[in-house]
C-alpha cells in the first residue's frame, strides 16, 4: 500500500509530540544512514534507525510504534553522537517508548512474574536499564 | 648539411620505462644530419630548456628535434626555447614518443624500435625545414556580443569598460534574457530583476555599447580580427528614434494576447513592451496578431501616439558591421512540458515548468507574487516539485544533468513556504547536487526550517482527479511507495539550448555537441573559446550553469577578447599552403576541398589565390592538388616522402 501524503498526515499531533518530547527536529535528517551503520542492535530491529527517522518525516508514527525497534534500542547513544546533523536519534527512541507506554501498551517487563531464582540470576544493571527504558 | 640537435626526454618514467633511451641514442647518433644527441629527465623543465639553448649556441645548431610528448602540449615551450637561443622557431620539430609510443606499448623492444623510427622521420623533416615568420594581420578593435542575457550583458560591459567598442545584438525587443524573468535567486534570495536591471541600465547608457535589440545575425564572413557581420534589424512597426516609450499605445490597444514574458500566464497587447523595465524602453508591433495589419481596421495606437512614431512599416532593415571578435551568448530554454506526455503533455493547467513558477512567484508576475495555480486561481496547499524531468534520462530524453534544477527547486519550495505558511511542499529528487558556495546550507535550511519534505525517487506518473493532481512515486530510502494528492505540480524540466543555435553556429563556423550546446576549444584549459579563432562562448549556450558561473565565464570571455585586442597586430601561423604560380593551372580542386574558404580561383589569371590569414594549414588542398602547386610550408611533399621512407626503414 502506498503511503498517501498530505499536509494533515505529515503534521499529526503524534509527530509533533515526538519532536517535542525528544527535543529534536526530524526534518534535519538527510538520510546518510550513519546511525544505522553504527547501531550495535540493528540486526534485531524490525526497522533500522534511519528509517524510523524517515517514517517520522512522513508522519508515519503508527508504523514505527508497531515495530520492535525502540524496544531493541540499547540507548547506547552511538547514533546521536555520530549524527552529522545533530539529530538525537537515541532521544527519538526514548520518546517513542514514552509515547507507546502513555498510549497504554501493556507492561512488557512483567517483573512480578519472574521467579526469585530468575531475579537472582538477572544482573542488577539489566533490571535498572529495563526500568529506565520502559518507564522513564 | 644541416646541423641538427636531437634531445630525448625521459618524461620521468613516462617515456623511459617503455623506450630504452640509451639504445635509441646509440641508434641515432650517427644518423645523417645529427650533430648532437643528448637526453634529460624532464626536457620541458628550466634546466632542460637551458641545455637545448646552450647546445644551439655552442655547436651552432640550425635544427632541433625534441623527442618528448605531443606538440599540442609543449610545441610552444620549445619554440620559445630555440627562439631565445637565436634560432628560427619553425626549425624546431617535436617527435612524439610518448602519446604515440611509450603510452600505447608495453613491450620495450618494440617500443624502442618504433621510437627510433619516429625520431628518424622527424629528423628527415627537420633537415628540410625552412625558417618561417608569423603572418601579421590587422585587427578591428570592436566586439560583437550575440545574446543579451546576463552572460551577454556582463561580457559587453567588461569589454566596453576596458575601452573597446561593443555591439550587443539581441533577438527579443529587450535585453535581460531569462534572468529578467526569474523571481529571486539562490542561495541569497535577492530579487533577480533588482540585481540585473542596474546592469541593463548601465548597458543602455554606456557610450561604448551599441545596442541592437529585436535583431538577428544573418551572415558572418571574415576571420579573427576582421569579421564582417550582417545583422537583420526586424521591423518594429514604428520609428524607435521617435518613440519615447510612454506606453500609451499599449494601454489603448484592444487586442489581448498571452504574454511570452509571463510564460503565457499574463497578457500583453498586440503592440507591447515585454516587461516594464525593458531596455531599451521601446514597444514593438506583433504583426501577426495586430488587427490593423491583418484587416486594415483599428490603428488606434497610431491615433493615440503623442509623438507620431507609429508607421506600421513592415520592412526589415539590414546593417553590416565590422568586428574583431564575436561572443556567442545565446542562452537556453527549458524542455517544453508539451513534449512530456507522462506528465500531462501540457494539457494539465496546474502542471507547470520551473520558469512558469518563477513568474508565479515574481512580484512583477501575473499574480503579483501570490502563489495561485493557473486553473482556478486557488492557493495550492499541497505542492509537488519534480526534479530531473527529462534530464539524466538517456533512454527517453537527455543524458546530462541540467545542473541548476536542484538549487532552483529548493528555492521554489522555500519561497512557496514563505508565501503560503500553512502549505506543504514536497520535492521528488534522484540526487541532490548542491555544489556551490552556500548551496548545501541553503538546501539544509529548506528541510530543517521550512520543513520541505524531500522524497528520494522518480515519479512514474501523475493524473488529474477532480481538482487534484495525483502524483505516484516512491521513496527509495524507506522503500515505501508514495501517493500525493497535490493541488499543483512544478516540473524542473531540462535545460536545452535556445532555438536557432544550429543555424547561428553554421554562420559562425563553430561546433556544437550532440545536444546543441556550443563546444569549447578545450574542456578544461580553453573553456571560453571556440575552435574558431576570434569566436568566444559565454553562458548557458555552452552548457547548463547558474548565474555566478555564467557571470564568471562571461568575464572570462571578455578578458580573452581584451587580450586579443591588446595585440598591435595579430600573428597567424605561417604553416600555410601557398600556390606555386608557375605550376598552378587554376583547376580549382583545392578551392572545393578547403574547409576555411581560404582559396579562390582567379579565372582571369587562371590561378588559385590564397587568403593566408584564413588558411589554417590543414593540408587538404596540398593532398588534393594534382600538380604539386599547393605545398604546405614545412610539410612539403619532399618532406612527407622523406618521413615515410624513414619510417619504412629506407631513409637516410
Short mmCIF file of N, CA, C and O in Angstrom, two decimals, chain B residues 22-91:
data_model
loop_
_atom_site.label_atom_id
_atom_site.label_comp_id
_atom_site.label_asym_id
_atom_site.label_seq_id
_atom_site.Cartn_x
_atom_site.Cartn_y
_atom_site.Cartn_z
N UNK B 22 68.89 4.83 -23.93
CA UNK B 22 70.30 4.64 -24.30
C UNK B 22 70.43 3.96 -25.66
O UNK B 22 71.21 4.37 -26.52
N UNK B 23 69.60 2.94 -25.85
CA UNK B 23 69.63 2.19 -27.11
C UNK B 23 69.24 3.10 -28.29
O UNK B 23 69.86 3.06 -29.35
N UNK B 24 68.22 3.94 -28.04
CA UNK B 24 67.76 4.85 -29.08
C UNK B 24 68.86 5.85 -29.44
O UNK B 24 69.11 6.14 -30.61
N UNK B 25 69.56 6.33 -28.41
CA UNK B 25 70.63 7.30 -28.67
C UNK B 25 71.77 6.67 -29.46
O UNK B 25 72.33 7.28 -30.36
N UNK B 26 72.06 5.44 -29.12
CA UNK B 26 73.10 4.71 -29.83
C UNK B 26 72.74 4.56 -31.31
O UNK B 26 73.57 4.77 -32.19
N UNK B 27 71.45 4.25 -31.55
CA UNK B 27 71.00 4.02 -32.92
C UNK B 27 70.94 5.31 -33.75
O UNK B 27 71.00 5.27 -34.97
N UNK B 28 70.80 6.45 -33.05
CA UNK B 28 70.56 7.70 -33.77
C UNK B 28 71.79 8.60 -33.88
O UNK B 28 71.81 9.52 -34.69
N UNK B 29 72.83 8.31 -33.09
CA UNK B 29 73.91 9.30 -33.01
C UNK B 29 74.65 9.50 -34.32
O UNK B 29 75.16 10.59 -34.58
N UNK B 30 74.64 8.48 -35.17
CA UNK B 30 75.35 8.64 -36.45
C UNK B 30 74.41 8.86 -37.62
O UNK B 30 74.80 8.77 -38.78
N UNK B 31 73.13 9.12 -37.31
CA UNK B 31 72.15 9.32 -38.39
C UNK B 31 72.50 10.61 -39.16
O UNK B 31 72.90 11.61 -38.54
N UNK B 32 72.36 10.60 -40.48
CA UNK B 32 72.77 11.79 -41.25
C UNK B 32 72.09 13.07 -40.75
O UNK B 32 70.87 13.09 -40.57
N UNK B 33 72.89 14.06 -40.54
CA UNK B 33 72.37 15.36 -40.11
C UNK B 33 72.43 15.56 -38.61
O UNK B 33 72.35 16.69 -38.13
N UNK B 34 72.59 14.49 -37.84
CA UNK B 34 72.59 14.63 -36.39
C UNK B 34 73.97 15.10 -35.93
O UNK B 34 74.97 14.41 -36.10
N UNK B 35 74.02 16.32 -35.39
CA UNK B 35 75.30 16.88 -34.94
C UNK B 35 75.48 16.66 -33.46
O UNK B 35 76.59 16.70 -32.94
N UNK B 36 74.36 16.46 -32.78
CA UNK B 36 74.46 16.30 -31.33
C UNK B 36 73.24 15.52 -30.84
O UNK B 36 72.14 15.69 -31.35
N UNK B 37 73.47 14.65 -29.86
CA UNK B 37 72.33 13.93 -29.27
C UNK B 37 72.51 13.88 -27.77
O UNK B 37 73.63 13.70 -27.28
N UNK B 38 71.41 14.09 -27.04
CA UNK B 38 71.51 14.18 -25.59
C UNK B 38 70.15 13.83 -24.97
O UNK B 38 69.11 14.03 -25.60
N UNK B 39 70.20 13.30 -23.76
CA UNK B 39 68.93 13.02 -23.08
C UNK B 39 68.85 13.78 -21.76
O UNK B 39 69.85 14.27 -21.26
N UNK B 40 67.63 13.90 -21.22
CA UNK B 40 67.44 14.58 -19.95
C UNK B 40 66.13 14.10 -19.35
O UNK B 40 65.20 13.69 -20.07
N UNK B 41 66.05 14.15 -18.03
CA UNK B 41 64.87 13.57 -17.37
C UNK B 41 63.58 14.34 -17.70
O UNK B 41 62.56 13.73 -18.03
N UNK B 42 63.64 15.65 -17.60
CA UNK B 42 62.49 16.47 -17.96
C UNK B 42 62.95 17.59 -18.89
O UNK B 42 63.44 18.62 -18.43
N UNK B 43 62.79 17.39 -20.19
CA UNK B 43 63.31 18.37 -21.15
C UNK B 43 62.54 19.69 -21.05
O UNK B 43 63.07 20.74 -21.35
N UNK B 44 61.26 19.62 -20.61
CA UNK B 44 60.46 20.84 -20.55
C UNK B 44 60.80 21.69 -19.32
O UNK B 44 60.38 22.83 -19.22
N UNK B 45 61.55 21.11 -18.37
CA UNK B 45 61.92 21.88 -17.18
C UNK B 45 62.90 22.98 -17.57
O UNK B 45 63.46 22.96 -18.66
N UNK B 46 63.10 23.90 -16.66
CA UNK B 46 64.01 25.01 -16.97
C UNK B 46 65.43 24.52 -17.28
O UNK B 46 65.99 24.91 -18.31
N UNK B 47 66.02 23.61 -16.47
CA UNK B 47 67.36 23.11 -16.83
C UNK B 47 67.37 22.42 -18.20
O UNK B 47 68.33 22.55 -18.96
N UNK B 48 66.28 21.70 -18.51
CA UNK B 48 66.18 21.02 -19.81
C UNK B 48 66.23 22.03 -20.95
O UNK B 48 66.94 21.86 -21.95
N UNK B 49 65.49 23.11 -20.79
CA UNK B 49 65.47 24.14 -21.84
C UNK B 49 66.83 24.84 -21.95
O UNK B 49 67.28 25.14 -23.06
N UNK B 50 67.45 25.08 -20.79
CA UNK B 50 68.77 25.73 -20.80
C UNK B 50 69.78 24.89 -21.57
O UNK B 50 70.62 25.42 -22.31
N UNK B 51 69.63 23.57 -21.38
CA UNK B 51 70.52 22.61 -22.05
C UNK B 51 70.41 22.76 -23.58
O UNK B 51 71.42 22.83 -24.29
N UNK B 52 69.16 22.84 -24.06
CA UNK B 52 68.95 22.99 -25.51
C UNK B 52 69.55 24.31 -25.99
O UNK B 52 70.29 24.37 -26.99
N UNK B 53 69.26 25.39 -25.24
CA UNK B 53 69.77 26.72 -25.62
C UNK B 53 71.29 26.71 -25.73
O UNK B 53 71.88 27.25 -26.68
N UNK B 54 71.94 26.10 -24.72
CA UNK B 54 73.40 26.09 -24.67
C UNK B 54 73.97 25.37 -25.89
O UNK B 54 74.92 25.85 -26.53
N UNK B 55 73.37 24.24 -26.22
CA UNK B 55 73.90 23.45 -27.34
C UNK B 55 73.72 24.18 -28.67
O UNK B 55 74.56 24.09 -29.56
N UNK B 56 72.58 24.87 -28.80
CA UNK B 56 72.37 25.63 -30.05
C UNK B 56 73.49 26.66 -30.22
O UNK B 56 74.08 26.78 -31.29
N UNK B 57 73.79 27.35 -29.09
CA UNK B 57 74.82 28.40 -29.15
C UNK B 57 76.22 27.81 -29.32
O UNK B 57 77.00 28.23 -30.17
N UNK B 58 76.53 26.79 -28.50
CA UNK B 58 77.88 26.21 -28.52
C UNK B 58 78.21 25.53 -29.83
O UNK B 58 79.32 25.64 -30.35
N UNK B 59 77.22 24.79 -30.36
CA UNK B 59 77.52 23.98 -31.55
C UNK B 59 77.02 24.61 -32.84
O UNK B 59 77.22 24.08 -33.92
N UNK B 60 76.31 25.73 -32.71
CA UNK B 60 75.77 26.39 -33.91
C UNK B 60 74.75 25.53 -34.62
O UNK B 60 74.73 25.43 -35.86
N UNK B 61 73.86 24.90 -33.84
CA UNK B 61 72.83 24.04 -34.44
C UNK B 61 71.88 24.88 -35.29
O UNK B 61 71.57 26.02 -34.96
N UNK B 62 71.39 24.33 -36.39
CA UNK B 62 70.34 25.05 -37.14
C UNK B 62 69.10 24.17 -37.35
O UNK B 62 68.33 24.37 -38.28
N UNK B 63 68.94 23.24 -36.46
CA UNK B 63 67.72 22.42 -36.44
C UNK B 63 67.67 21.70 -35.11
O UNK B 63 68.72 21.32 -34.57
N UNK B 64 66.48 21.58 -34.54
CA UNK B 64 66.35 20.89 -33.25
C UNK B 64 65.18 19.92 -33.32
O UNK B 64 64.11 20.26 -33.83
N UNK B 65 65.41 18.68 -32.85
CA UNK B 65 64.32 17.73 -32.73
C UNK B 65 64.19 17.37 -31.25
O UNK B 65 65.12 16.83 -30.66
N UNK B 66 63.04 17.74 -30.65
CA UNK B 66 62.80 17.38 -29.25
C UNK B 66 61.93 16.12 -29.25
O UNK B 66 60.82 16.13 -29.79
N UNK B 67 62.47 15.05 -28.71
CA UNK B 67 61.74 13.78 -28.70
C UNK B 67 61.08 13.66 -27.34
O UNK B 67 61.73 13.34 -26.34
N UNK B 68 59.79 13.97 -27.29
CA UNK B 68 59.11 14.03 -26.00
C UNK B 68 57.63 13.72 -26.18
O UNK B 68 57.28 12.69 -26.74
N UNK B 69 56.79 14.68 -25.74
CA UNK B 69 55.35 14.44 -25.77
C UNK B 69 54.73 14.99 -27.05
O UNK B 69 55.42 15.34 -27.99
N UNK B 70 53.39 15.11 -27.04
CA UNK B 70 52.69 15.64 -28.21
C UNK B 70 52.98 17.13 -28.38
O UNK B 70 53.04 17.87 -27.39
N UNK B 71 53.12 17.58 -29.63
CA UNK B 71 53.33 19.02 -29.83
C UNK B 71 52.16 19.87 -29.33
O UNK B 71 52.33 21.06 -29.05
N UNK B 72 50.97 19.28 -29.18
CA UNK B 72 49.85 20.07 -28.64
C UNK B 72 50.16 20.53 -27.22
O UNK B 72 49.58 21.48 -26.73
N UNK B 73 51.07 19.81 -26.53
CA UNK B 73 51.40 20.22 -25.16
C UNK B 73 52.56 21.21 -25.12
O UNK B 73 52.45 22.28 -24.56
N UNK B 74 53.70 20.82 -25.71
CA UNK B 74 54.91 21.60 -25.45
C UNK B 74 55.56 22.21 -26.70
O UNK B 74 56.68 22.69 -26.61
N UNK B 75 54.87 22.19 -27.83
CA UNK B 75 55.48 22.79 -29.02
C UNK B 75 55.83 24.25 -28.77
O UNK B 75 56.92 24.72 -29.08
N UNK B 76 54.86 24.95 -28.14
CA UNK B 76 55.08 26.37 -27.89
C UNK B 76 56.27 26.59 -26.96
O UNK B 76 57.09 27.48 -27.17
N UNK B 77 56.38 25.73 -25.92
CA UNK B 77 57.50 25.83 -24.97
C UNK B 77 58.83 25.79 -25.72
O UNK B 77 59.70 26.65 -25.54
N UNK B 78 58.98 24.77 -26.55
CA UNK B 78 60.29 24.57 -27.20
C UNK B 78 60.53 25.56 -28.34
O UNK B 78 61.66 25.89 -28.64
N UNK B 79 59.44 26.04 -28.95
CA UNK B 79 59.62 27.10 -29.95
C UNK B 79 60.23 28.33 -29.29
O UNK B 79 61.15 28.95 -29.81
N UNK B 80 59.69 28.67 -28.11
CA UNK B 80 60.21 29.83 -27.39
C UNK B 80 61.67 29.59 -26.95
O UNK B 80 62.49 30.50 -26.98
N UNK B 81 61.96 28.33 -26.57
CA UNK B 81 63.32 27.98 -26.15
C UNK B 81 64.32 28.24 -27.27
O UNK B 81 65.33 28.94 -27.07
N UNK B 82 64.04 27.69 -28.46
CA UNK B 82 65.02 27.83 -29.55
C UNK B 82 65.10 29.28 -30.04
O UNK B 82 66.16 29.76 -30.42
N UNK B 83 63.93 29.95 -29.97
CA UNK B 83 63.91 31.35 -30.39
C UNK B 83 64.82 32.19 -29.49
O UNK B 83 65.57 33.06 -29.96
N UNK B 84 64.77 31.88 -28.18
CA UNK B 84 65.61 32.61 -27.23
C UNK B 84 67.09 32.38 -27.51
O UNK B 84 67.94 33.22 -27.18
N UNK B 85 67.41 31.24 -28.13
CA UNK B 85 68.81 30.95 -28.44
C UNK B 85 69.18 31.46 -29.84
O UNK B 85 70.26 31.16 -30.36
N UNK B 86 68.28 32.18 -30.46
CA UNK B 86 68.59 32.81 -31.74
C UNK B 86 68.26 31.97 -32.96
O UNK B 86 68.61 32.33 -34.08
N UNK B 87 67.56 30.86 -32.78
CA UNK B 87 67.21 30.01 -33.92
C UNK B 87 65.79 30.33 -34.36
O UNK B 87 64.96 30.74 -33.55
N UNK B 88 65.48 30.14 -35.64
CA UNK B 88 64.10 30.34 -36.08
C UNK B 88 63.22 29.25 -35.46
O UNK B 88 63.54 28.06 -35.52
N UNK B 89 62.10 29.68 -34.86
CA UNK B 89 61.32 28.73 -34.06
C UNK B 89 60.65 27.64 -34.91
O UNK B 89 60.27 26.61 -34.40
N UNK B 90 60.54 27.90 -36.21
CA UNK B 90 59.90 26.89 -37.06
C UNK B 90 60.88 25.81 -37.53
O UNK B 90 60.53 24.94 -38.30
N UNK B 91 62.12 25.93 -37.06
CA UNK B 91 63.10 24.87 -37.34
C UNK B 91 63.20 23.89 -36.17
O UNK B 91 64.10 23.06 -36.12
#
